[in-house]
Coordinates of C-alpha atoms and ligand atoms in Angstrom, one line a residue:
M1 CA 22.3 -4.7 -4.1
A2 CA 21.3 -1.3 -2.9
G3 CA 24.5 -0.8 -1.0
G4 CA 23.8 -1.0 2.7
V5 CA 20.0 -0.4 2.2
R6 CA 18.2 -3.7 3.0
I7 CA 14.7 -2.3 3.5
I8 CA 13.0 0.2 1.1
A9 CA 9.8 1.7 2.4
V10 CA 7.3 3.0 -0.2
D11 CA 4.3 4.8 1.3
G12 CA 1.7 7.1 -0.1
P13 CA -2.1 7.6 -0.8
A14 CA -4.3 5.5 -3.0
A15 CA -3.4 5.1 -6.7
A16 CA -0.3 7.3 -6.4
G17 CA 1.8 4.7 -8.3
K18 CA 3.5 3.1 -5.3
G19 CA 2.9 -0.4 -6.5
T20 CA 4.5 0.2 -9.9
I21 CA 7.6 1.9 -8.5
A22 CA 8.0 -0.5 -5.6
R23 CA 7.8 -3.5 -7.9
R24 CA 10.4 -2.0 -10.3
L25 CA 12.7 -1.1 -7.4
A26 CA 12.5 -4.7 -6.1
D27 CA 13.4 -6.0 -9.6
H28 CA 16.3 -3.5 -10.0
Y29 CA 17.9 -4.4 -6.6
G30 CA 16.9 -8.1 -6.7
Y31 CA 14.8 -7.7 -3.5
R32 CA 11.6 -9.3 -2.4
F33 CA 8.4 -7.3 -2.8
L34 CA 5.3 -7.0 -0.6
D35 CA 2.2 -5.0 -1.4
T36 CA 1.0 -4.6 2.2
G37 CA -2.4 -3.2 1.0
L38 CA -3.2 -6.7 0.0
L39 CA -3.1 -7.8 3.7
Y40 CA -5.8 -5.2 4.7
R41 CA -7.7 -6.0 1.5
A42 CA -7.7 -9.8 2.3
V43 CA -9.0 -9.1 5.8
G44 CA -11.7 -6.7 4.3
A45 CA -12.7 -9.3 1.8
R46 CA -13.3 -11.9 4.5
V47 CA -15.3 -9.5 6.6
L48 CA -17.5 -8.9 3.6
D49 CA -17.8 -12.6 2.8
E50 CA -18.7 -13.6 6.3
G51 CA -20.9 -10.6 6.9
L52 CA -19.0 -9.7 10.1
K53 CA -19.8 -6.5 11.9
L54 CA -16.9 -4.0 12.5
A55 CA -17.8 -4.1 16.2
D56 CA -16.7 -7.8 16.2
E57 CA -13.1 -6.8 16.7
A58 CA -11.9 -10.1 18.3
A59 CA -13.1 -12.2 15.3
I60 CA -11.6 -9.8 12.8
A61 CA -8.3 -9.7 14.6
R62 CA -8.2 -13.5 14.7
M63 CA -8.8 -13.5 11.0
A64 CA -6.0 -11.1 10.4
A65 CA -3.6 -13.1 12.6
G66 CA -4.4 -16.3 10.6
L67 CA -3.9 -14.8 7.2
N68 CA -1.9 -17.0 4.7
P69 CA 0.0 -16.0 1.6
V70 CA -2.6 -17.7 -0.6
D71 CA -5.2 -15.3 0.8
L72 CA -3.4 -12.5 -1.0
E73 CA -4.0 -14.2 -4.4
R74 CA -7.8 -13.7 -4.5
P75 CA -8.5 -12.1 -7.9
D76 CA -11.1 -9.7 -6.6
L77 CA -9.0 -8.0 -3.9
R78 CA -8.5 -4.9 -6.0
S79 CA -12.2 -4.0 -6.2
E80 CA -13.5 -0.8 -4.8
P81 CA -15.9 -2.3 -2.2
I82 CA -13.0 -4.4 -0.8
G83 CA -10.8 -1.3 -0.8
Q84 CA -13.3 0.6 1.2
M85 CA -13.7 -2.3 3.7
A86 CA -9.9 -2.6 3.8
S87 CA -9.5 1.0 4.9
K88 CA -12.2 0.4 7.6
V89 CA -10.5 -2.6 9.1
A90 CA -7.1 -0.8 8.7
A91 CA -8.3 1.8 11.2
M92 CA -8.6 -0.9 13.9
P93 CA -5.5 -1.1 16.2
V94 CA -6.1 -4.9 16.8
V95 CA -5.9 -5.5 13.0
R96 CA -2.8 -3.5 12.5
A97 CA -1.1 -5.3 15.5
A98 CA -2.1 -8.7 14.1
L99 CA -0.5 -7.9 10.7
L100 CA 2.7 -6.4 12.1
D101 CA 4.6 -9.6 12.5
F102 CA 3.9 -10.9 9.0
Q103 CA 5.3 -7.7 7.5
R104 CA 8.4 -7.6 9.7
R105 CA 9.1 -11.3 9.1
F106 CA 8.8 -10.7 5.3
G107 CA 11.2 -7.7 5.4
R108 CA 13.8 -9.4 7.5
E109 CA 14.4 -12.3 5.1
P110 CA 17.5 -12.0 2.8
P111 CA 18.5 -10.4 0.6
G112 CA 16.3 -7.4 1.2
A113 CA 12.8 -6.1 0.6
V114 CA 10.7 -3.4 -0.8
L115 CA 7.3 -2.9 1.0
D116 CA 4.6 -0.6 -0.2
G117 CA 1.8 0.7 2.0
R118 CA 0.8 3.6 4.3
D119 CA 2.9 3.2 7.4
I120 CA 6.0 1.2 6.3
G121 CA 8.5 4.0 7.0
T122 CA 6.7 5.3 10.1
V123 CA 5.6 2.2 12.0
I124 CA 6.6 -1.1 10.4
F125 CA 10.2 -0.3 9.6
P126 CA 11.1 3.0 11.2
D127 CA 14.8 2.1 10.6
A128 CA 14.4 1.3 6.9
G129 CA 17.5 2.3 5.0
A130 CA 15.5 4.3 2.4
K131 CA 12.0 5.8 2.6
L132 CA 10.0 7.1 -0.2
F133 CA 6.6 8.8 -0.1
I134 CA 4.9 8.8 -3.5
T135 CA 2.0 11.2 -4.0
A136 CA 0.1 12.9 -6.8
S137 CA -2.9 15.2 -7.0
P138 CA -6.3 13.5 -6.3
E139 CA -7.4 14.2 -9.9
A140 CA -4.3 12.6 -11.3
R141 CA -4.7 9.6 -9.0
A142 CA -8.4 9.2 -9.9
R143 CA -7.5 9.2 -13.6
R144 CA -4.9 6.5 -13.1
R145 CA -7.3 4.3 -11.1
L146 CA -10.0 4.8 -13.7
K147 CA -7.5 3.7 -16.4
E148 CA -6.6 0.6 -14.4
L149 CA -10.2 -0.3 -13.9
R150 CA -11.1 0.2 -17.5
E151 CA -8.1 -1.9 -18.6
K152 CA -9.6 -4.7 -16.5
G153 CA -12.9 -4.3 -18.2
I154 CA -14.6 -2.7 -15.2
R155 CA -16.9 0.2 -15.9
A156 CA -16.4 3.2 -13.7
I157 CA -17.3 6.9 -13.6
E158 CA -14.4 9.4 -12.9
E159 CA -16.4 11.5 -10.4
R160 CA -17.3 8.4 -8.4
V161 CA -13.8 7.0 -8.4
L162 CA -12.5 10.4 -7.2
A163 CA -15.1 10.7 -4.5
E164 CA -14.4 7.2 -3.2
M165 CA -10.7 7.8 -3.2
K166 CA -11.0 11.0 -1.3
E167 CA -13.2 9.2 1.2
R168 CA -10.5 6.5 1.7
D169 CA -7.7 9.0 1.9
A170 CA -9.6 11.0 4.6
R171 CA -10.1 7.8 6.6
D172 CA -6.5 6.7 6.2
G173 CA -5.1 10.2 7.0
G174 CA -7.4 10.9 9.9
R175 CA -7.2 7.6 11.8
E176 CA -5.6 7.6 15.2
V177 CA -3.4 4.6 14.6
A178 CA -0.7 4.8 12.0
P179 CA -2.2 7.6 10.0
L180 CA -1.0 8.2 6.4
K181 CA 1.9 10.7 6.5
P182 CA 5.5 10.9 5.3
A183 CA 8.2 9.8 7.7
D184 CA 10.5 12.8 8.6
D185 CA 13.3 11.3 6.7
A186 CA 11.3 10.2 3.6
L187 CA 12.0 11.5 0.1
V188 CA 8.6 12.9 -1.0
I189 CA 8.0 12.5 -4.8
D190 CA 5.0 14.2 -6.3
S191 CA 4.4 12.2 -9.4
T192 CA 1.5 14.3 -10.8
D193 CA 3.6 15.6 -13.7
L194 CA 6.3 12.9 -13.8
T195 CA 6.6 9.8 -16.0
P196 CA 7.0 6.5 -14.3
D197 CA 10.6 6.5 -15.5
E198 CA 11.3 9.9 -13.9
V199 CA 9.9 8.7 -10.6
F200 CA 12.0 5.5 -10.8
H201 CA 15.2 7.4 -11.6
R202 CA 14.7 9.9 -8.7
A203 CA 14.0 6.9 -6.3
V204 CA 17.1 5.0 -7.4
S205 CA 19.4 8.1 -7.0
F206 CA 18.0 8.6 -3.5
I207 CA 18.4 4.9 -2.5
D208 CA 21.9 4.8 -4.0
S209 CA 22.9 7.9 -2.1
K210 CA 21.7 6.3 1.2
G211 CA 23.5 3.0 0.5
G212 CA 26.9 4.3 -0.5
Ligands
CDP1 O1 -3.9 0.3 -4.1 P1 -4.4 1.4 -3.2 O2 -3.4 2.5 -3.0 O3 -5.8 1.9 -3.7 O4 -4.7 0.7 -1.8 P2 -3.9 -0.4 -1.0 O5 -2.5 0.0 -0.9 O6 -4.2 -1.7 -1.6 O7 -4.6 -0.2 0.4 C1 -5.9 -0.5 0.7 C2 -6.2 0.1 2.1 O8 -5.5 -0.6 3.1 C3 -5.8 1.5 2.3 O9 -6.8 2.5 1.9 C4 -5.5 1.6 3.8 O10 -6.6 1.9 4.6 C5 -5.0 0.2 4.1 N1 -3.6 0.1 4.3 C6 -3.0 0.5 5.5 O11 -3.7 1.0 6.3 N2 -1.7 0.3 5.7 C7 -0.9 -0.2 4.8 N3 0.4 -0.4 5.0 C8 -1.4 -0.6 3.5 C9 -2.8 -0.4 3.3

């Protein structure tokens, strides 16, 4: 158990290594883990499948409200076109509102939870016991994403991955509702020159210091 800390919020930009650290923290503390990006990706995927227009807010919000856990298991959710559409639907207040309950319900179930996303520490769980904001330079993040894609056998060009990531970061950081930014009380970790182990150890000392 992480002392008195029941909710751990892990936010940050694309491919900063949030998922890796969040999963490892969940394992370490015996907590449940939710990658909230998958919720927006699942909505984006269905918008693409069904050829919906972004102006059709009511239909997209209904889809978001009706999302089931199995929808998060689609194997293609991590693709770049779905990521881009995810960040477009994520800018819609009706979509964010529809996904709020799912995330809060998940977080409240015992014994505790680690959620990774963009607005966990600022909007979803402003009272989270520990908040981390994991970042890295755009170039380092693009290299990591490229490696991930290549390991999956997907061909990709570094410049293109970097450009698409910057586009998504600009949209996520510039939107009016729940823009990407660290909570005032978050520990910001720049992982550009850190190993995954170093990031993990810094995170654990911070969480333990909060829970003591
Ligand atoms: O894995 P990666 O960091 O590339 O992206 P993700 O976490 O799967 O998120 C995909 C998109 O969903 C982001 O670009 C955001 O626009 C959106 N998102 C969000 O707005 N709020 C969250 N809590 C999680 C994701």
